[in-house]
Amino acid sequence: MSSPTPQATPQPKVVVVDEQSPRCEFSRWPLREERLASAIVLGVMVLVSVGIGYLGGTFWWGVVAAAALAVSLWRMWLPVEFQLSELGVSQSTVRRSWRRPWDTFAGYEVRNEGILLLPLEDNSLLGRLKGLYISFGNQRDEILEVVSEYLPALDE
């Protein structure tokens, strides 16, 4: 008679999560939240595209210009989720998410409707384009509290 084979005891599953819980979490979608500004930007985009098509002598240059402008203004057309945590600023949209650690920013500047997180490498006018602008929405105090904890305010 054979002895019963010992059954392996199931090992508990351990899940390690490297994310800290976000200190501030919010969503921004300018197309929905700022309708007038979105309409103005869309109108300017159409005018510029028509102008380029006219100056270029062909309809297709206008289409190329409209496509380039639409791609460069992607934050306006798609909703973006933001999370501010100890690890940095996380953003996610339709199928992509990414995080920028706090140490990649030199500081921040408060603007009328939002905050501009400035990059380390360049504080020139062109260097500011590499920064990250976050619209306050109705969470101005929350966002400023978290950002000021990790970054210094920079003079304009």
JSON list of C-alpha atoms in Angstrom, two decimals:
[
{"chain": "A", "resi": 1, "resn": "MET", "atom": "CA", "xyz": [0.00, 0.00, 0.00]},
{"chain": "A", "resi": 2, "resn": "SER", "atom": "CA", "xyz": [1.41, 3.38, -0.92]},
{"chain": "A", "resi": 3, "resn": "SER", "atom": "CA", "xyz": [1.60, 6.21, 1.55]},
{"chain": "A", "resi": 4, "resn": "PRO", "atom": "CA", "xyz": [-0.43, 9.30, 0.81]},
{"chain": "A", "resi": 5, "resn": "THR", "atom": "CA", "xyz": [1.58, 12.05, -0.83]},
{"chain": "A", "resi": 6, "resn": "PRO", "atom": "CA", "xyz": [1.76, 15.16, 1.27]},
{"chain": "A", "resi": 7, "resn": "GLN", "atom": "CA", "xyz": [-0.07, 18.06, -0.25]},
{"chain": "A", "resi": 8, "resn": "ALA", "atom": "CA", "xyz": [1.83, 21.27, -0.64]},
{"chain": "A", "resi": 9, "resn": "THR", "atom": "CA", "xyz": [0.53, 23.94, 1.65]},
{"chain": "A", "resi": 10, "resn": "PRO", "atom": "CA", "xyz": [-0.50, 27.00, -0.29]},
{"chain": "A", "resi": 11, "resn": "GLN", "atom": "CA", "xyz": [1.83, 29.93, 0.19]},
{"chain": "A", "resi": 12, "resn": "PRO", "atom": "CA", "xyz": [0.24, 33.30, 0.88]},
{"chain": "A", "resi": 13, "resn": "LYS", "atom": "CA", "xyz": [0.55, 35.81, -1.90]},
{"chain": "A", "resi": 14, "resn": "VAL", "atom": "CA", "xyz": [2.47, 38.90, -1.00]},
{"chain": "A", "resi": 15, "resn": "VAL", "atom": "CA", "xyz": [1.82, 42.00, -3.03]},
{"chain": "A", "resi": 16, "resn": "VAL", "atom": "CA", "xyz": [4.35, 44.78, -2.72]},
{"chain": "A", "resi": 17, "resn": "VAL", "atom": "CA", "xyz": [3.08, 48.17, -3.72]},
{"chain": "A", "resi": 18, "resn": "ASP", "atom": "CA", "xyz": [5.69, 50.84, -4.26]},
{"chain": "A", "resi": 19, "resn": "GLU", "atom": "CA", "xyz": [3.15, 53.66, -4.59]},
{"chain": "A", "resi": 20, "resn": "GLN", "atom": "CA", "xyz": [2.50, 55.97, -1.71]},
{"chain": "A", "resi": 21, "resn": "SER", "atom": "CA", "xyz": [-1.08, 57.04, -1.33]},
{"chain": "A", "resi": 22, "resn": "PRO", "atom": "CA", "xyz": [-1.55, 60.34, -3.12]},
{"chain": "A", "resi": 23, "resn": "ARG", "atom": "CA", "xyz": [-1.75, 63.46, -0.98]},
{"chain": "A", "resi": 24, "resn": "CYS", "atom": "CA", "xyz": [-3.81, 65.23, -3.63]},
{"chain": "A", "resi": 25, "resn": "GLU", "atom": "CA", "xyz": [-5.70, 63.63, -6.51]},
{"chain": "A", "resi": 26, "resn": "PHE", "atom": "CA", "xyz": [-7.71, 65.46, -9.18]},
{"chain": "A", "resi": 27, "resn": "SER", "atom": "CA", "xyz": [-8.69, 65.47, -12.83]},
{"chain": "A", "resi": 28, "resn": "ARG", "atom": "CA", "xyz": [-8.41, 68.28, -15.38]},
{"chain": "A", "resi": 29, "resn": "TRP", "atom": "CA", "xyz": [-10.13, 68.50, -18.77]},
{"chain": "A", "resi": 30, "resn": "PRO", "atom": "CA", "xyz": [-10.00, 72.04, -20.21]},
{"chain": "A", "resi": 31, "resn": "LEU", "atom": "CA", "xyz": [-12.32, 71.19, -23.10]},
{"chain": "A", "resi": 32, "resn": "ARG", "atom": "CA", "xyz": [-15.10, 70.55, -20.57]},
{"chain": "A", "resi": 33, "resn": "GLU", "atom": "CA", "xyz": [-14.07, 72.84, -17.70]},
{"chain": "A", "resi": 34, "resn": "GLU", "atom": "CA", "xyz": [-13.03, 75.95, -19.63]},
{"chain": "A", "resi": 35, "resn": "ARG", "atom": "CA", "xyz": [-15.41, 76.12, -22.58]},
{"chain": "A", "resi": 36, "resn": "LEU", "atom": "CA", "xyz": [-14.77, 79.73, -23.59]},
{"chain": "A", "resi": 37, "resn": "ALA", "atom": "CA", "xyz": [-10.97, 79.38, -23.59]},
{"chain": "A", "resi": 38, "resn": "SER", "atom": "CA", "xyz": [-11.30, 76.07, -25.48]},
{"chain": "A", "resi": 39, "resn": "ALA", "atom": "CA", "xyz": [-13.53, 77.69, -28.10]},
{"chain": "A", "resi": 40, "resn": "ILE", "atom": "CA", "xyz": [-11.04, 80.54, -28.55]},
{"chain": "A", "resi": 41, "resn": "VAL", "atom": "CA", "xyz": [-8.11, 78.13, -28.91]},
{"chain": "A", "resi": 42, "resn": "LEU", "atom": "CA", "xyz": [-10.07, 76.02, -31.40]},
{"chain": "A", "resi": 43, "resn": "GLY", "atom": "CA", "xyz": [-10.96, 79.14, -33.41]},
{"chain": "A", "resi": 44, "resn": "VAL", "atom": "CA", "xyz": [-7.33, 80.31, -33.48]},
{"chain": "A", "resi": 45, "resn": "MET", "atom": "CA", "xyz": [-6.25, 76.80, -34.50]},
{"chain": "A", "resi": 46, "resn": "VAL", "atom": "CA", "xyz": [-8.71, 76.84, -37.42]},
{"chain": "A", "resi": 47, "resn": "LEU", "atom": "CA", "xyz": [-7.63, 80.34, -38.51]},
{"chain": "A", "resi": 48, "resn": "VAL", "atom": "CA", "xyz": [-3.95, 79.42, -38.38]},
{"chain": "A", "resi": 49, "resn": "SER", "atom": "CA", "xyz": [-4.56, 76.21, -40.31]},
{"chain": "A", "resi": 50, "resn": "VAL", "atom": "CA", "xyz": [-6.59, 78.00, -43.00]},
{"chain": "A", "resi": 51, "resn": "GLY", "atom": "CA", "xyz": [-3.90, 80.70, -43.22]},
{"chain": "A", "resi": 52, "resn": "ILE", "atom": "CA", "xyz": [-1.13, 78.15, -43.64]},
{"chain": "A", "resi": 53, "resn": "GLY", "atom": "CA", "xyz": [-3.15, 76.29, -46.24]},
{"chain": "A", "resi": 54, "resn": "TYR", "atom": "CA", "xyz": [-3.74, 79.53, -48.14]},
{"chain": "A", "resi": 55, "resn": "LEU", "atom": "CA", "xyz": [-0.11, 80.66, -47.91]},
{"chain": "A", "resi": 56, "resn": "GLY", "atom": "CA", "xyz": [1.13, 77.19, -48.78]},
{"chain": "A", "resi": 57, "resn": "GLY", "atom": "CA", "xyz": [-1.06, 77.17, -51.87]},
{"chain": "A", "resi": 58, "resn": "THR", "atom": "CA", "xyz": [-2.70, 73.85, -51.05]},
{"chain": "A", "resi": 59, "resn": "PHE", "atom": "CA", "xyz": [-5.38, 72.49, -48.77]},
{"chain": "A", "resi": 60, "resn": "TRP", "atom": "CA", "xyz": [-3.03, 69.79, -47.47]},
{"chain": "A", "resi": 61, "resn": "TRP", "atom": "CA", "xyz": [-0.66, 72.25, -45.77]},
{"chain": "A", "resi": 62, "resn": "GLY", "atom": "CA", "xyz": [-3.65, 73.46, -43.78]},
{"chain": "A", "resi": 63, "resn": "VAL", "atom": "CA", "xyz": [-4.49, 69.87, -42.81]},
{"chain": "A", "resi": 64, "resn": "VAL", "atom": "CA", "xyz": [-0.89, 69.24, -41.72]},
{"chain": "A", "resi": 65, "resn": "ALA", "atom": "CA", "xyz": [-0.92, 72.45, -39.65]},
{"chain": "A", "resi": 66, "resn": "ALA", "atom": "CA", "xyz": [-4.25, 71.52, -38.02]},
{"chain": "A", "resi": 67, "resn": "ALA", "atom": "CA", "xyz": [-2.94, 68.04, -37.18]},
{"chain": "A", "resi": 68, "resn": "ALA", "atom": "CA", "xyz": [0.29, 69.43, -35.70]},
{"chain": "A", "resi": 69, "resn": "LEU", "atom": "CA", "xyz": [-1.62, 71.95, -33.59]},
{"chain": "A", "resi": 70, "resn": "ALA", "atom": "CA", "xyz": [-4.12, 69.33, -32.43]},
{"chain": "A", "resi": 71, "resn": "VAL", "atom": "CA", "xyz": [-1.30, 67.01, -31.33]},
{"chain": "A", "resi": 72, "resn": "SER", "atom": "CA", "xyz": [0.60, 69.78, -29.55]},
{"chain": "A", "resi": 73, "resn": "LEU", "atom": "CA", "xyz": [-2.56, 70.77, -27.66]},
{"chain": "A", "resi": 74, "resn": "TRP", "atom": "CA", "xyz": [-3.40, 67.22, -26.56]},
{"chain": "A", "resi": 75, "resn": "ARG", "atom": "CA", "xyz": [-3.89, 68.24, -22.92]},
{"chain": "A", "resi": 76, "resn": "MET", "atom": "CA", "xyz": [-6.85, 70.33, -23.98]},
{"chain": "A", "resi": 77, "resn": "TRP", "atom": "CA", "xyz": [-8.69, 67.51, -25.76]},
{"chain": "A", "resi": 78, "resn": "LEU", "atom": "CA", "xyz": [-8.12, 64.65, -23.31]},
{"chain": "A", "resi": 79, "resn": "PRO", "atom": "CA", "xyz": [-8.87, 64.42, -19.59]},
{"chain": "A", "resi": 80, "resn": "VAL", "atom": "CA", "xyz": [-5.73, 64.15, -17.46]},
{"chain": "A", "resi": 81, "resn": "GLU", "atom": "CA", "xyz": [-5.68, 62.67, -13.94]},
{"chain": "A", "resi": 82, "resn": "PHE", "atom": "CA", "xyz": [-3.07, 64.10, -11.58]},
{"chain": "A", "resi": 83, "resn": "GLN", "atom": "CA", "xyz": [-1.74, 62.64, -8.34]},
{"chain": "A", "resi": 84, "resn": "LEU", "atom": "CA", "xyz": [0.62, 64.56, -6.09]},
{"chain": "A", "resi": 85, "resn": "SER", "atom": "CA", "xyz": [2.40, 62.29, -3.62]},
{"chain": "A", "resi": 86, "resn": "GLU", "atom": "CA", "xyz": [5.72, 61.83, -1.87]},
{"chain": "A", "resi": 87, "resn": "LEU", "atom": "CA", "xyz": [7.06, 60.26, -5.06]},
{"chain": "A", "resi": 88, "resn": "GLY", "atom": "CA", "xyz": [6.30, 63.23, -7.29]},
{"chain": "A", "resi": 89, "resn": "VAL", "atom": "CA", "xyz": [3.65, 64.24, -9.81]},
{"chain": "A", "resi": 90, "resn": "SER", "atom": "CA", "xyz": [1.86, 61.41, -11.58]},
{"chain": "A", "resi": 91, "resn": "GLN", "atom": "CA", "xyz": [-0.26, 62.00, -14.65]},
{"chain": "A", "resi": 92, "resn": "SER", "atom": "CA", "xyz": [-2.44, 59.57, -16.51]},
{"chain": "A", "resi": 93, "resn": "THR", "atom": "CA", "xyz": [-4.63, 59.86, -19.53]},
{"chain": "A", "resi": 94, "resn": "VAL", "atom": "CA", "xyz": [-6.44, 57.49, -21.86]},
{"chain": "A", "resi": 95, "resn": "ARG", "atom": "CA", "xyz": [-3.77, 54.80, -22.22]},
{"chain": "A", "resi": 96, "resn": "ARG", "atom": "CA", "xyz": [-0.65, 56.27, -20.72]},
{"chain": "A", "resi": 97, "resn": "SER", "atom": "CA", "xyz": [0.62, 57.27, -17.32]},
{"chain": "A", "resi": 98, "resn": "TRP", "atom": "CA", "xyz": [3.92, 58.68, -16.14]},
{"chain": "A", "resi": 99, "resn": "ARG", "atom": "CA", "xyz": [5.52, 60.18, -13.08]},
{"chain": "A", "resi": 100, "resn": "ARG", "atom": "CA", "xyz": [7.99, 63.02, -12.63]},
{"chain": "A", "resi": 101, "resn": "PRO", "atom": "CA", "xyz": [9.82, 62.90, -9.28]},
{"chain": "A", "resi": 102, "resn": "TRP", "atom": "CA", "xyz": [10.06, 66.10, -7.28]},
{"chain": "A", "resi": 103, "resn": "ASP", "atom": "CA", "xyz": [13.84, 66.22, -7.78]},
{"chain": "A", "resi": 104, "resn": "THR", "atom": "CA", "xyz": [13.36, 66.85, -11.53]},
{"chain": "A", "resi": 105, "resn": "PHE", "atom": "CA", "xyz": [11.91, 70.28, -10.74]},
{"chain": "A", "resi": 106, "resn": "ALA", "atom": "CA", "xyz": [13.83, 73.36, -9.59]},
{"chain": "A", "resi": 107, "resn": "GLY", "atom": "CA", "xyz": [10.76, 75.00, -8.07]},
{"chain": "A", "resi": 108, "resn": "TYR", "atom": "CA", "xyz": [7.39, 76.45, -8.91]},
{"chain": "A", "resi": 109, "resn": "GLU", "atom": "CA", "xyz": [5.69, 79.69, -9.90]},
{"chain": "A", "resi": 110, "resn": "VAL", "atom": "CA", "xyz": [2.10, 80.47, -9.03]},
{"chain": "A", "resi": 111, "resn": "ARG", "atom": "CA", "xyz": [0.07, 81.78, -11.96]},
{"chain": "A", "resi": 112, "resn": "ASN", "atom": "CA", "xyz": [-3.47, 83.20, -12.07]},
{"chain": "A", "resi": 113, "resn": "GLU", "atom": "CA", "xyz": [-5.22, 79.92, -12.81]},
{"chain": "A", "resi": 114, "resn": "GLY", "atom": "CA", "xyz": [-2.57, 77.33, -11.98]},
{"chain": "A", "resi": 115, "resn": "ILE", "atom": "CA", "xyz": [0.95, 76.48, -11.00]},
{"chain": "A", "resi": 116, "resn": "LEU", "atom": "CA", "xyz": [4.02, 76.04, -13.21]},
{"chain": "A", "resi": 117, "resn": "LEU", "atom": "CA", "xyz": [6.54, 73.44, -12.05]},
{"chain": "A", "resi": 118, "resn": "LEU", "atom": "CA", "xyz": [9.87, 74.48, -13.55]},
{"chain": "A", "resi": 119, "resn": "PRO", "atom": "CA", "xyz": [12.57, 72.07, -14.72]},
{"chain": "A", "resi": 120, "resn": "LEU", "atom": "CA", "xyz": [16.05, 71.93, -13.23]},
{"chain": "A", "resi": 121, "resn": "GLU", "atom": "CA", "xyz": [18.09, 72.28, -16.37]},
{"chain": "A", "resi": 122, "resn": "ASP", "atom": "CA", "xyz": [16.89, 75.59, -17.77]},
{"chain": "A", "resi": 123, "resn": "ASN", "atom": "CA", "xyz": [15.05, 78.60, -16.40]},
{"chain": "A", "resi": 124, "resn": "SER", "atom": "CA", "xyz": [15.00, 80.46, -19.72]},
{"chain": "A", "resi": 125, "resn": "LEU", "atom": "CA", "xyz": [11.81, 81.27, -21.59]},
{"chain": "A", "resi": 126, "resn": "LEU", "atom": "CA", "xyz": [12.27, 78.23, -23.83]},
{"chain": "A", "resi": 127, "resn": "GLY", "atom": "CA", "xyz": [13.26, 76.07, -20.86]},
{"chain": "A", "resi": 128, "resn": "ARG", "atom": "CA", "xyz": [9.90, 76.83, -19.26]},
{"chain": "A", "resi": 129, "resn": "LEU", "atom": "CA", "xyz": [8.24, 74.90, -22.06]},
{"chain": "A", "resi": 130, "resn": "LYS", "atom": "CA", "xyz": [9.71, 71.76, -20.47]},
{"chain": "A", "resi": 131, "resn": "GLY", "atom": "CA", "xyz": [7.90, 72.60, -17.24]},
{"chain": "A", "resi": 132, "resn": "LEU", "atom": "CA", "xyz": [4.59, 71.21, -16.14]},
{"chain": "A", "resi": 133, "resn": "TYR", "atom": "CA", "xyz": [1.57, 73.49, -15.82]},
{"chain": "A", "resi": 134, "resn": "ILE", "atom": "CA", "xyz": [-1.22, 72.31, -13.55]},
{"chain": "A", "resi": 135, "resn": "SER", "atom": "CA", "xyz": [-4.53, 74.17, -13.54]},
{"chain": "A", "resi": 136, "resn": "PHE", "atom": "CA", "xyz": [-5.90, 74.77, -10.04]},
{"chain": "A", "resi": 137, "resn": "GLY", "atom": "CA", "xyz": [-9.56, 74.18, -10.78]},
{"chain": "A", "resi": 138, "resn": "ASN", "atom": "CA", "xyz": [-11.22, 74.48, -7.37]},
{"chain": "A", "resi": 139, "resn": "GLN", "atom": "CA", "xyz": [-8.30, 72.93, -5.45]},
{"chain": "A", "resi": 140, "resn": "ARG", "atom": "CA", "xyz": [-5.87, 75.84, -5.28]},
{"chain": "A", "resi": 141, "resn": "ASP", "atom": "CA", "xyz": [-5.07, 75.55, -1.57]},
{"chain": "A", "resi": 142, "resn": "GLU", "atom": "CA", "xyz": [-4.65, 71.76, -1.65]},
{"chain": "A", "resi": 143, "resn": "ILE", "atom": "CA", "xyz": [-2.29, 71.83, -4.63]},
{"chain": "A", "resi": 144, "resn": "LEU", "atom": "CA", "xyz": [-0.22, 74.71, -3.25]},
{"chain": "A", "resi": 145, "resn": "GLU", "atom": "CA", "xyz": [0.10, 73.01, 0.12]},
{"chain": "A", "resi": 146, "resn": "VAL", "atom": "CA", "xyz": [1.48, 69.78, -1.36]},
{"chain": "A", "resi": 147, "resn": "VAL", "atom": "CA", "xyz": [3.76, 71.41, -3.94]},
{"chain": "A", "resi": 148, "resn": "SER", "atom": "CA", "xyz": [5.21, 73.92, -1.46]},
{"chain": "A", "resi": 149, "resn": "GLU", "atom": "CA", "xyz": [6.12, 71.04, 0.83]},
{"chain": "A", "resi": 150, "resn": "TYR", "atom": "CA", "xyz": [8.44, 69.54, -1.81]},
{"chain": "A", "resi": 151, "resn": "LEU", "atom": "CA", "xyz": [9.55, 72.51, -3.95]},
{"chain": "A", "resi": 152, "resn": "PRO", "atom": "CA", "xyz": [10.69, 76.08, -3.30]},
{"chain": "A", "resi": 153, "resn": "ALA", "atom": "CA", "xyz": [8.76, 79.00, -4.77]},
{"chain": "A", "resi": 154, "resn": "LEU", "atom": "CA", "xyz": [10.77, 80.78, -7.47]},
{"chain": "A", "resi": 155, "resn": "ASP", "atom": "CA", "xyz": [10.60, 84.49, -8.14]},
{"chain": "A", "resi": 156, "resn": "GLU", "atom": "CA", "xyz": [9.33, 85.49, -11.54]}
]
